[in-house]
Coordinates of C-alpha atoms in Angstrom, one line a residue:
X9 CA 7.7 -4.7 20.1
X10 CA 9.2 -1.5 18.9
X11 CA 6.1 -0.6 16.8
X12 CA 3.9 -1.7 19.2
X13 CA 6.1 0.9 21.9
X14 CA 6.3 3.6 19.6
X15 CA 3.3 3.9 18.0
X16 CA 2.0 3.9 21.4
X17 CA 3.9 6.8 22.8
X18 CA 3.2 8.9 19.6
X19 CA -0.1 8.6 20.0
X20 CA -0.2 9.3 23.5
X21 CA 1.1 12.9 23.6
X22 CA -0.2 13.9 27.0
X23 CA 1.8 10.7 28.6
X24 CA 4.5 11.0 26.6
X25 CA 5.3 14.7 27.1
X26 CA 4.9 14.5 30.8
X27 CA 5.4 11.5 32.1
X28 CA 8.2 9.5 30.5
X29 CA 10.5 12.2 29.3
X30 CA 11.8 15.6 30.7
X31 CA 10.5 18.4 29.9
X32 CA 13.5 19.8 28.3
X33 CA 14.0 16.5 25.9
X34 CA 12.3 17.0 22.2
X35 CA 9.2 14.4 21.7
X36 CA 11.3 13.7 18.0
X37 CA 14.6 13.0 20.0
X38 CA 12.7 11.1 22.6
X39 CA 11.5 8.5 19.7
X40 CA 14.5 7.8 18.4
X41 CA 15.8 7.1 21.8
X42 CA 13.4 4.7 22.3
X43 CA 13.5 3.1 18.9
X44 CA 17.5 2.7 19.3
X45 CA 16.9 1.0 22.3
X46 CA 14.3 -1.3 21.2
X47 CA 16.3 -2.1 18.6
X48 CA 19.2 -3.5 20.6
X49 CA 16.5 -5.2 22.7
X50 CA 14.9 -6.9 19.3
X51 CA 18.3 -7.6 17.8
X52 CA 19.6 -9.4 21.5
X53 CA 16.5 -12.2 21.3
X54 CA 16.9 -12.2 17.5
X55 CA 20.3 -13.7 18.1
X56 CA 18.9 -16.2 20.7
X57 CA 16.1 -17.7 18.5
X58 CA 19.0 -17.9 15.2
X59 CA 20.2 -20.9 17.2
X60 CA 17.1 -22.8 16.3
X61 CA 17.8 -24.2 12.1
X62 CA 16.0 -22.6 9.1
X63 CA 13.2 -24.6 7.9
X64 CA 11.7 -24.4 4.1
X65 CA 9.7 -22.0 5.0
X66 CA 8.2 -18.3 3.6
X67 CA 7.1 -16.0 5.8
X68 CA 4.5 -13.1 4.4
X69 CA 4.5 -10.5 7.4
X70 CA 2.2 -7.3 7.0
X71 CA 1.5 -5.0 9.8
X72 CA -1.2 -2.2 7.7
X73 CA -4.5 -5.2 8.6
X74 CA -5.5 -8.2 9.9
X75 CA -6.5 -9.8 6.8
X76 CA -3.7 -10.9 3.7
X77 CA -4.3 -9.2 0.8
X78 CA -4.8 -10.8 -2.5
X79 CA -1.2 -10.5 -3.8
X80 CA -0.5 -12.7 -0.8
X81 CA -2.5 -15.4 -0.8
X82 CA -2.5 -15.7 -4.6
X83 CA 1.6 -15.7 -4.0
X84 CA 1.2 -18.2 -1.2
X85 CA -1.0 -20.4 -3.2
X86 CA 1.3 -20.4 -6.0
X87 CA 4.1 -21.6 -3.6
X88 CA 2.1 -24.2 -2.0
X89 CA 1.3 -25.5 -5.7
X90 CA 4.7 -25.7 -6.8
X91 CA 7.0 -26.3 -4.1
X92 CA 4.0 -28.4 -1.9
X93 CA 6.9 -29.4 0.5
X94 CA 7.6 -25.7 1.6
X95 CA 5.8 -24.1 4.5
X96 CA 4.5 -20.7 4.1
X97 CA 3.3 -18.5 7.5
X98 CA 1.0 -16.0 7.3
X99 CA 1.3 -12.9 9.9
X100 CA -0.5 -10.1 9.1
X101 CA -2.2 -7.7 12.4
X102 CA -1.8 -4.4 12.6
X103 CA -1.3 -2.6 15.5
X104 CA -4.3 -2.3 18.0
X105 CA -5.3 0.9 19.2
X106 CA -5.7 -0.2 23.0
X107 CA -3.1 0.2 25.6
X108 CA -3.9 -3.0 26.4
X109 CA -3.7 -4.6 23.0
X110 CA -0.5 -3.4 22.3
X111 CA 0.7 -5.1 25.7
X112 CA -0.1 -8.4 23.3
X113 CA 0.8 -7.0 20.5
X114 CA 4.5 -7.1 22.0
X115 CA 4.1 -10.6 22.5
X116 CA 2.9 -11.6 18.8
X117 CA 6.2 -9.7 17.7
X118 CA 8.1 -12.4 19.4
X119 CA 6.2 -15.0 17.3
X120 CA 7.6 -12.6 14.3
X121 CA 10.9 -12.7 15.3
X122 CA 11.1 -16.4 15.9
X123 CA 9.5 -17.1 12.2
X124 CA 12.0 -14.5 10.7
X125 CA 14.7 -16.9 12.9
X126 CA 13.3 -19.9 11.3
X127 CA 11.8 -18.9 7.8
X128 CA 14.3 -19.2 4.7
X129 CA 12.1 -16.4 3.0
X130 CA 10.6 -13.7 3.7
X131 CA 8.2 -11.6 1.8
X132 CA 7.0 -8.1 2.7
X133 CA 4.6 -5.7 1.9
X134 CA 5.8 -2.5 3.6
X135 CA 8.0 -1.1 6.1
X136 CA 8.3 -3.9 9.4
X137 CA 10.4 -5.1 11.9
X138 CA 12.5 -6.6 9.2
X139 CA 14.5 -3.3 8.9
X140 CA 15.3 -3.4 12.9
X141 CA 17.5 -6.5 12.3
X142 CA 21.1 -6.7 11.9
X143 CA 21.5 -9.1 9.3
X144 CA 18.5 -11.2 8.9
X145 CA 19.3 -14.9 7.9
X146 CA 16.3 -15.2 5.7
X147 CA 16.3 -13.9 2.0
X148 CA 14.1 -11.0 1.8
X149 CA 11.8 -9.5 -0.8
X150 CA 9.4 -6.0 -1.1
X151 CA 6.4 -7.2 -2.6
X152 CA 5.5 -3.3 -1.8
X153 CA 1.2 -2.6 -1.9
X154 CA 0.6 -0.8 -4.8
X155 CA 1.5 -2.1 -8.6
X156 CA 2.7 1.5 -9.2
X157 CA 3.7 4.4 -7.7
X158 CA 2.3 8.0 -7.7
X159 CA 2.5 9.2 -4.6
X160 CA 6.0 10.2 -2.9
X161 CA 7.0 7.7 0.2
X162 CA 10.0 6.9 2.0
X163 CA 13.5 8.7 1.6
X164 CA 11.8 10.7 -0.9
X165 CA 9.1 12.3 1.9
X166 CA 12.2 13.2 4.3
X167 CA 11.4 16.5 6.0
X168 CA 7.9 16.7 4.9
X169 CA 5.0 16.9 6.6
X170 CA 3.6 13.3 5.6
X171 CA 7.1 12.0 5.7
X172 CA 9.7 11.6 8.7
X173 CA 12.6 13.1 10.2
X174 CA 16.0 12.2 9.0
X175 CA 16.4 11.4 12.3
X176 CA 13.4 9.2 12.8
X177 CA 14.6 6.9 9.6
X178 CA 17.9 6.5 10.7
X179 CA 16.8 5.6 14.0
X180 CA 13.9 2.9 12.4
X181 CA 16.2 2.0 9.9
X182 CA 13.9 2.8 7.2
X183 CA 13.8 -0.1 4.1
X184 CA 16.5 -1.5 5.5
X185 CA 17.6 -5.0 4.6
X186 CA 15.9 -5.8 1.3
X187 CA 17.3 -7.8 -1.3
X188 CA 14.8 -7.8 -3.8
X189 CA 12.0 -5.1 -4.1
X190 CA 9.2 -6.1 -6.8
X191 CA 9.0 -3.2 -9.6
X192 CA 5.3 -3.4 -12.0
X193 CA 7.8 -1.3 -14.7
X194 CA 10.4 0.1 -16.1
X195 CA 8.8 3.1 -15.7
X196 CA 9.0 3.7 -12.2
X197 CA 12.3 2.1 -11.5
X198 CA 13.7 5.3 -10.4
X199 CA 10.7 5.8 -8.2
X200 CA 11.5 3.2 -6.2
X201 CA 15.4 3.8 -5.8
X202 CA 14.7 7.5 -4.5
X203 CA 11.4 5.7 -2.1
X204 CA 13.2 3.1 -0.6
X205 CA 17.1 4.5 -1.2
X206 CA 18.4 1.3 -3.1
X207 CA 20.4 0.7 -6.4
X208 CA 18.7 -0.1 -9.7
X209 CA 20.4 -3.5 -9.2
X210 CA 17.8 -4.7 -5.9
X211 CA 14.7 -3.7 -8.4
X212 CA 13.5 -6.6 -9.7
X213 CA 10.9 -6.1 -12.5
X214 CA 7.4 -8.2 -11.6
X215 CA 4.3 -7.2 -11.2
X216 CA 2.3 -7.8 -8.7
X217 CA -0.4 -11.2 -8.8
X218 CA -3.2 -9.0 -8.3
X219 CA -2.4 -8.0 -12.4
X220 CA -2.5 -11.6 -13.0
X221 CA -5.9 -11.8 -11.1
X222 CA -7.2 -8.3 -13.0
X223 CA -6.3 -9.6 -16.2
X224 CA -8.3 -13.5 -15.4
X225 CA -11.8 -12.5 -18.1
X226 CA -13.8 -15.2 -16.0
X227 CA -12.5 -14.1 -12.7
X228 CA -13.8 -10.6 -13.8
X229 CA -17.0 -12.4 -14.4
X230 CA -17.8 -14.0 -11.8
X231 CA -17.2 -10.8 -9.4
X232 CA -19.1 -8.7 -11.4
X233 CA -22.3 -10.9 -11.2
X234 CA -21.8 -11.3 -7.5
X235 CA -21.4 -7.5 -6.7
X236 CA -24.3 -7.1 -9.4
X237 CA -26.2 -9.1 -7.7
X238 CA -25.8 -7.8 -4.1
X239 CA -26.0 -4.5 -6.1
X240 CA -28.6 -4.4 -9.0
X241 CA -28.4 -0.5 -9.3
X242 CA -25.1 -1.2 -11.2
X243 CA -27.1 -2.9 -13.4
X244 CA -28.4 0.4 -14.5
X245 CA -26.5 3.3 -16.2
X246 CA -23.0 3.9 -16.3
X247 CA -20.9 3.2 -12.9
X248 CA -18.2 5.6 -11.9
X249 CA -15.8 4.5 -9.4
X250 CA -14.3 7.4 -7.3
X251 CA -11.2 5.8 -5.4
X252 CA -9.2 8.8 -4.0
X253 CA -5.6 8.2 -2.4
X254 CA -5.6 7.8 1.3
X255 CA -4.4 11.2 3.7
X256 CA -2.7 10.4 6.7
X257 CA -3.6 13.7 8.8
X258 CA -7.2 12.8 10.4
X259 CA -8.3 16.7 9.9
X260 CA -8.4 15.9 6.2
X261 CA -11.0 13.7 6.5
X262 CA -13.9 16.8 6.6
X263 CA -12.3 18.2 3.3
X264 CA -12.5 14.2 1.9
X265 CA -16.0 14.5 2.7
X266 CA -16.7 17.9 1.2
X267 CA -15.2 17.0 -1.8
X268 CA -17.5 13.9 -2.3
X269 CA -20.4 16.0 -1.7
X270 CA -19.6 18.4 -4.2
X271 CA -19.1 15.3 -6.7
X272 CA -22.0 14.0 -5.8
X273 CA -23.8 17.4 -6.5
X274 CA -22.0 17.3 -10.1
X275 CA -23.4 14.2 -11.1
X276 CA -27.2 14.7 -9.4
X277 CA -28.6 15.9 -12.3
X278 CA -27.6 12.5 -14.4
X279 CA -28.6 10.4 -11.4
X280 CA -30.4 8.5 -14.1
X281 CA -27.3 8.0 -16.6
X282 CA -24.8 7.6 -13.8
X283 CA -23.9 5.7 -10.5
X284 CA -21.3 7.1 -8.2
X285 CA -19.2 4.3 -6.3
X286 CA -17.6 5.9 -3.8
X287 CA -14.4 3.8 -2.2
X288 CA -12.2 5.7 0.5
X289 CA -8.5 4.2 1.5
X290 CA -9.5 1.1 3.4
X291 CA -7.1 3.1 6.3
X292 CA -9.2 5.8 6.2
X293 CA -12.3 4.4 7.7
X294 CA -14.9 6.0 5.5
X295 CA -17.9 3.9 5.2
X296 CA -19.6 3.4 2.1
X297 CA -23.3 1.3 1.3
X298 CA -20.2 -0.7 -0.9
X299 CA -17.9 -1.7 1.8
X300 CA -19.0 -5.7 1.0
X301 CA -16.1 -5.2 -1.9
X302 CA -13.1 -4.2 -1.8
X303 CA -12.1 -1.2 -4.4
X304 CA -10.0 -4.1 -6.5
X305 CA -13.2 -5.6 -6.8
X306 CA -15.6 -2.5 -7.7
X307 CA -13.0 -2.6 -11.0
X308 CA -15.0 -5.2 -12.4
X309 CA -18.1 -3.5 -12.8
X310 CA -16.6 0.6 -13.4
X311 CA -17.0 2.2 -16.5
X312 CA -15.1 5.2 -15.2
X313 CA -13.2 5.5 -12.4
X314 CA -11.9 8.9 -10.9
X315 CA -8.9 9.3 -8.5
X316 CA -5.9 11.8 -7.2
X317 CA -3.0 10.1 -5.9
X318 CA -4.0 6.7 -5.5
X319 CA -1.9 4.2 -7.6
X320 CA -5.3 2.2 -8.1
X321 CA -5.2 3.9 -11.4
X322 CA -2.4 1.2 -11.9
X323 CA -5.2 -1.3 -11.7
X324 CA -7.4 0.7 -13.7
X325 CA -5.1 1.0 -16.7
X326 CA -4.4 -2.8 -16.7
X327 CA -8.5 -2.8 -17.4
X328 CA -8.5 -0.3 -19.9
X329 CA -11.0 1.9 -17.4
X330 CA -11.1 5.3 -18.5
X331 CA -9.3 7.4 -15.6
X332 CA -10.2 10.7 -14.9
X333 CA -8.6 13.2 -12.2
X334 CA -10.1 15.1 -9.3
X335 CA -7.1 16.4 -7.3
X336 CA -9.7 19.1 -4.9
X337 CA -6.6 19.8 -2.9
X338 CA -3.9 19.7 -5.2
X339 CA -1.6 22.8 -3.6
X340 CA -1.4 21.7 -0.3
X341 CA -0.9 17.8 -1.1
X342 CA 1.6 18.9 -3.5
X343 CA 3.3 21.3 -0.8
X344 CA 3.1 18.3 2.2
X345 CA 4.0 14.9 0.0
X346 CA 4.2 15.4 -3.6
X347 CA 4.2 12.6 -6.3
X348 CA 7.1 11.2 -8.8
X349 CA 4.8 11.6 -11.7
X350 CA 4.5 15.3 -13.3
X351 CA 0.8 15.7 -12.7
X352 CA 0.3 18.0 -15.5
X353 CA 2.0 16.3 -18.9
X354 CA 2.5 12.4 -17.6
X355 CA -1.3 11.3 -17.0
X356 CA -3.3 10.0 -19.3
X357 CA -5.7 13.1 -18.8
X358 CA -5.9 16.6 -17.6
X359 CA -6.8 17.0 -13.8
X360 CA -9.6 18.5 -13.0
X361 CA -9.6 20.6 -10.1
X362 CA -13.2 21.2 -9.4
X363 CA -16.1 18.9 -9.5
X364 CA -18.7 20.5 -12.0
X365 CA -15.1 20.9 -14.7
X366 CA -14.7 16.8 -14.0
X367 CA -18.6 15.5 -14.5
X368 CA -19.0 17.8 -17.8
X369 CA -15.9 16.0 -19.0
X370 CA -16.9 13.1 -18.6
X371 CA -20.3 13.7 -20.5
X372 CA -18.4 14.5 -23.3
X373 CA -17.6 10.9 -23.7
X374 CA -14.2 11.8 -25.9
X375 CA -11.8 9.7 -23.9
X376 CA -8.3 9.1 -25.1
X377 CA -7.7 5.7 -24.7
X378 CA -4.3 5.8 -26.7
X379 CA -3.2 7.7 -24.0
X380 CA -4.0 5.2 -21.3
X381 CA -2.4 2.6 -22.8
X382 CA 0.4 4.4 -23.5
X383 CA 0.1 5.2 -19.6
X384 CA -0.3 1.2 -18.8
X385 CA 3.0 0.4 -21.5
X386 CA 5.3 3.0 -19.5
X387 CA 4.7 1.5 -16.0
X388 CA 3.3 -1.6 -16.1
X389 CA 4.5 -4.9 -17.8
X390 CA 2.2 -7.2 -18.9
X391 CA 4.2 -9.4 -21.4
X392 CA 4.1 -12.7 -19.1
X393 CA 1.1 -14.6 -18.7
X394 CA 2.6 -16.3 -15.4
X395 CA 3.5 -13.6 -13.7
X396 CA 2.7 -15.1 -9.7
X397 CA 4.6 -18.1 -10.8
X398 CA 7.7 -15.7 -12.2
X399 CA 7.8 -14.4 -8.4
X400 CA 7.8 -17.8 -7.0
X401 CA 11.0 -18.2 -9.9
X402 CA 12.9 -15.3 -8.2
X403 CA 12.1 -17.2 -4.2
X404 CA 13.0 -20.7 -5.9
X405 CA 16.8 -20.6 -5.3
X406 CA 16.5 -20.2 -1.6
X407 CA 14.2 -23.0 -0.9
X408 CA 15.3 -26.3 0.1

């Protein structure tokens, strides 16, 4: 309920500000009122549904979509295979944009509560309702998005703009209550103490199952023919993915937009040699004529593939894609969220900071592909060929 509530009453300034609070109490103070009260509300039927008894059960909860992603149900397919006795629960909804749907919204957050009661594991995939809990009874682990990390998040965004209050992740608890969080690498170990502000000890080095699925040659196959064939210009030339990071302030999206024009501008003049996929942030809602596949999918038929701050370059190392960078607003993204890796000496190639500099680079066709997989070995560790099963390893002690 407390997401439901406060995403609400951000979003709804006008009611907020004028109707529910005084005008002399701070809209920031005002939230972490509210959350510090939901959370004792939370926490009170919590306790009441821990007097029904754990089952053999995992719960997957995700609260960014409706749908599972492909680390999940490849995880939850793996469990059923080996441990066909255990139960596994899939809740995944975001939260609706109604007033009226996040009235239900607070009732399906009771059904989450009640299988976190009940579940004796419980896998994650971002920030939830799991942190609002004082001691959960279920084992939990971060199986967090992205097989890598770029981008700043968490305790590390504190005080910027694309980050929260100190205030604010006190009051949500932020990260609160994991006892596992999945690492790709050794890498970025670091990056994920500072993120979600835990010891090296809680990292638990495992990719995610998507690298198992990325690295599957007849998976690759078969999604290639499928998008060729529901695309046969990609048949044709040489196909460069452009899968830019997503940006959370909505007045961004006119500068996204520009800067795909002016990419698309570059590359007119080799319209022949080259086709531009373009693939925004599924939360940015920036349709494309390929929104039939998902980015993860587009990998299987990219050539190149150009990003920022996305940690889909992750995905595109582990298929030895050459990566180029297009950060168009590098300054301010630096100045508002900043990333963990040094943008000018850690990538596996220079940025390029205007279109026209990017396309004429990659006409030069001189890739250095010892640098991406140097880039892949730093973060990214491929040396198990089981590596869904190996998380299902980690889960195995808990379950009955």
């Amino acid at each position: 309920m407390v997401n439901s509530i406060v995403v609400y009453i951000y979003r709804v300034d006008f009611l907020y500000s004028k109707t529910l609070w005084p005008n002399h109490v701070k809209r920031g103070d005002s939230m972490v009122f509210v959350l510090r009260v939901a959370r004792i509300i939370l926490n009170a039927i919590y306790i009441i549904f821990k007097i029904f008894p754990q089952k053999n059960k995992v719960l997957f909860l995700r609260q960014q979509s409706d749908d599972p992603t492909l680390d999940i149900l490849m995880l939850r397919d793996k469990i059923r295979e080996l441990h066909p006795n255990c139960k596994t629960v899939l809740m995944c909804k975001s939260v609706p944009k109604s007033f009226f749907g996040k009235i239900g919204y607070c009732f399906y957050m009771l059904g989450q509560l009640f299988q976190l009661a009940t579940c004796k594991v419980v896998i994650l995939d971002s920030y939830s309702i799991v942190s609002l809990i004082k001691n959960p009874r279920p084992m939990v682990v971060q199986m967090w998005h992205s097989i890598g990390t770029m981008k700043k998040f968490g305790y590390s965004t504190i005080g910027k703009k694309e980050g929260h209050s100190r205030a604010m992740a006190d009051a949500m608890r932020m990260h609160k209550n994991y006892d596992y969080i999945l690492c790709a690498g050794k890498g970025y170990v670091d990056h994920l103490c500072q993120g979600f502000g835990y010891p090296k000890e809680s990292i638990v080095v495992l990719p995610l199952p998507r690298a198992e699925y990325l690295l599957d040659q007849k998976l690759q196959a078969e999604k290639k023919s499928k998008i060729l064939l529901a695309h046969p210009n990609l048949s044709r030339g040489i196909n460069v993915l452009y899968a830019p990071t997503y940006r959370k302030d909505p007045s961004e999206a006119e500068n996204f937009k520009k800067a795909v024009s002016k990419l698309e501008e570059a590359f007119a003049p080799y319209a022949e040699d080259f086709n531009l996929i373009v693939k925004a942030h599924p939360l940015a809602n920036i349709s494309s004529k390929y929104d039939d596949f998902s980015t993860v999918d587009m990998l299987s038929v990219a050539d190149v593939m150009i990003s920022d701050y996305s940690c889909m370059i992750y995905e595109g190392a582990i298929m030895n894609i050459p990566i180029y960078f297009y950060p168009y607003d590098f300054n301010d993204y630096m100045r508002e969220r900043d990333t963990y890796i040094s943008y000018m000496t850690d990538l596996p190639s220079e940025p390029h900071f205007d279109a026209q500099s990017l396309v004429s680079h990659i006409l030069q066709n001189s890739y250095d592909m010892d640098a991406l997989k140097n880039f892949k070995d730093m973060y990214i560790d491929l040396s198990s060929d089981t590596i869904t099963e190996d998380i299902v390893k980690l889960i195995e002690p808990y379950l009955s």
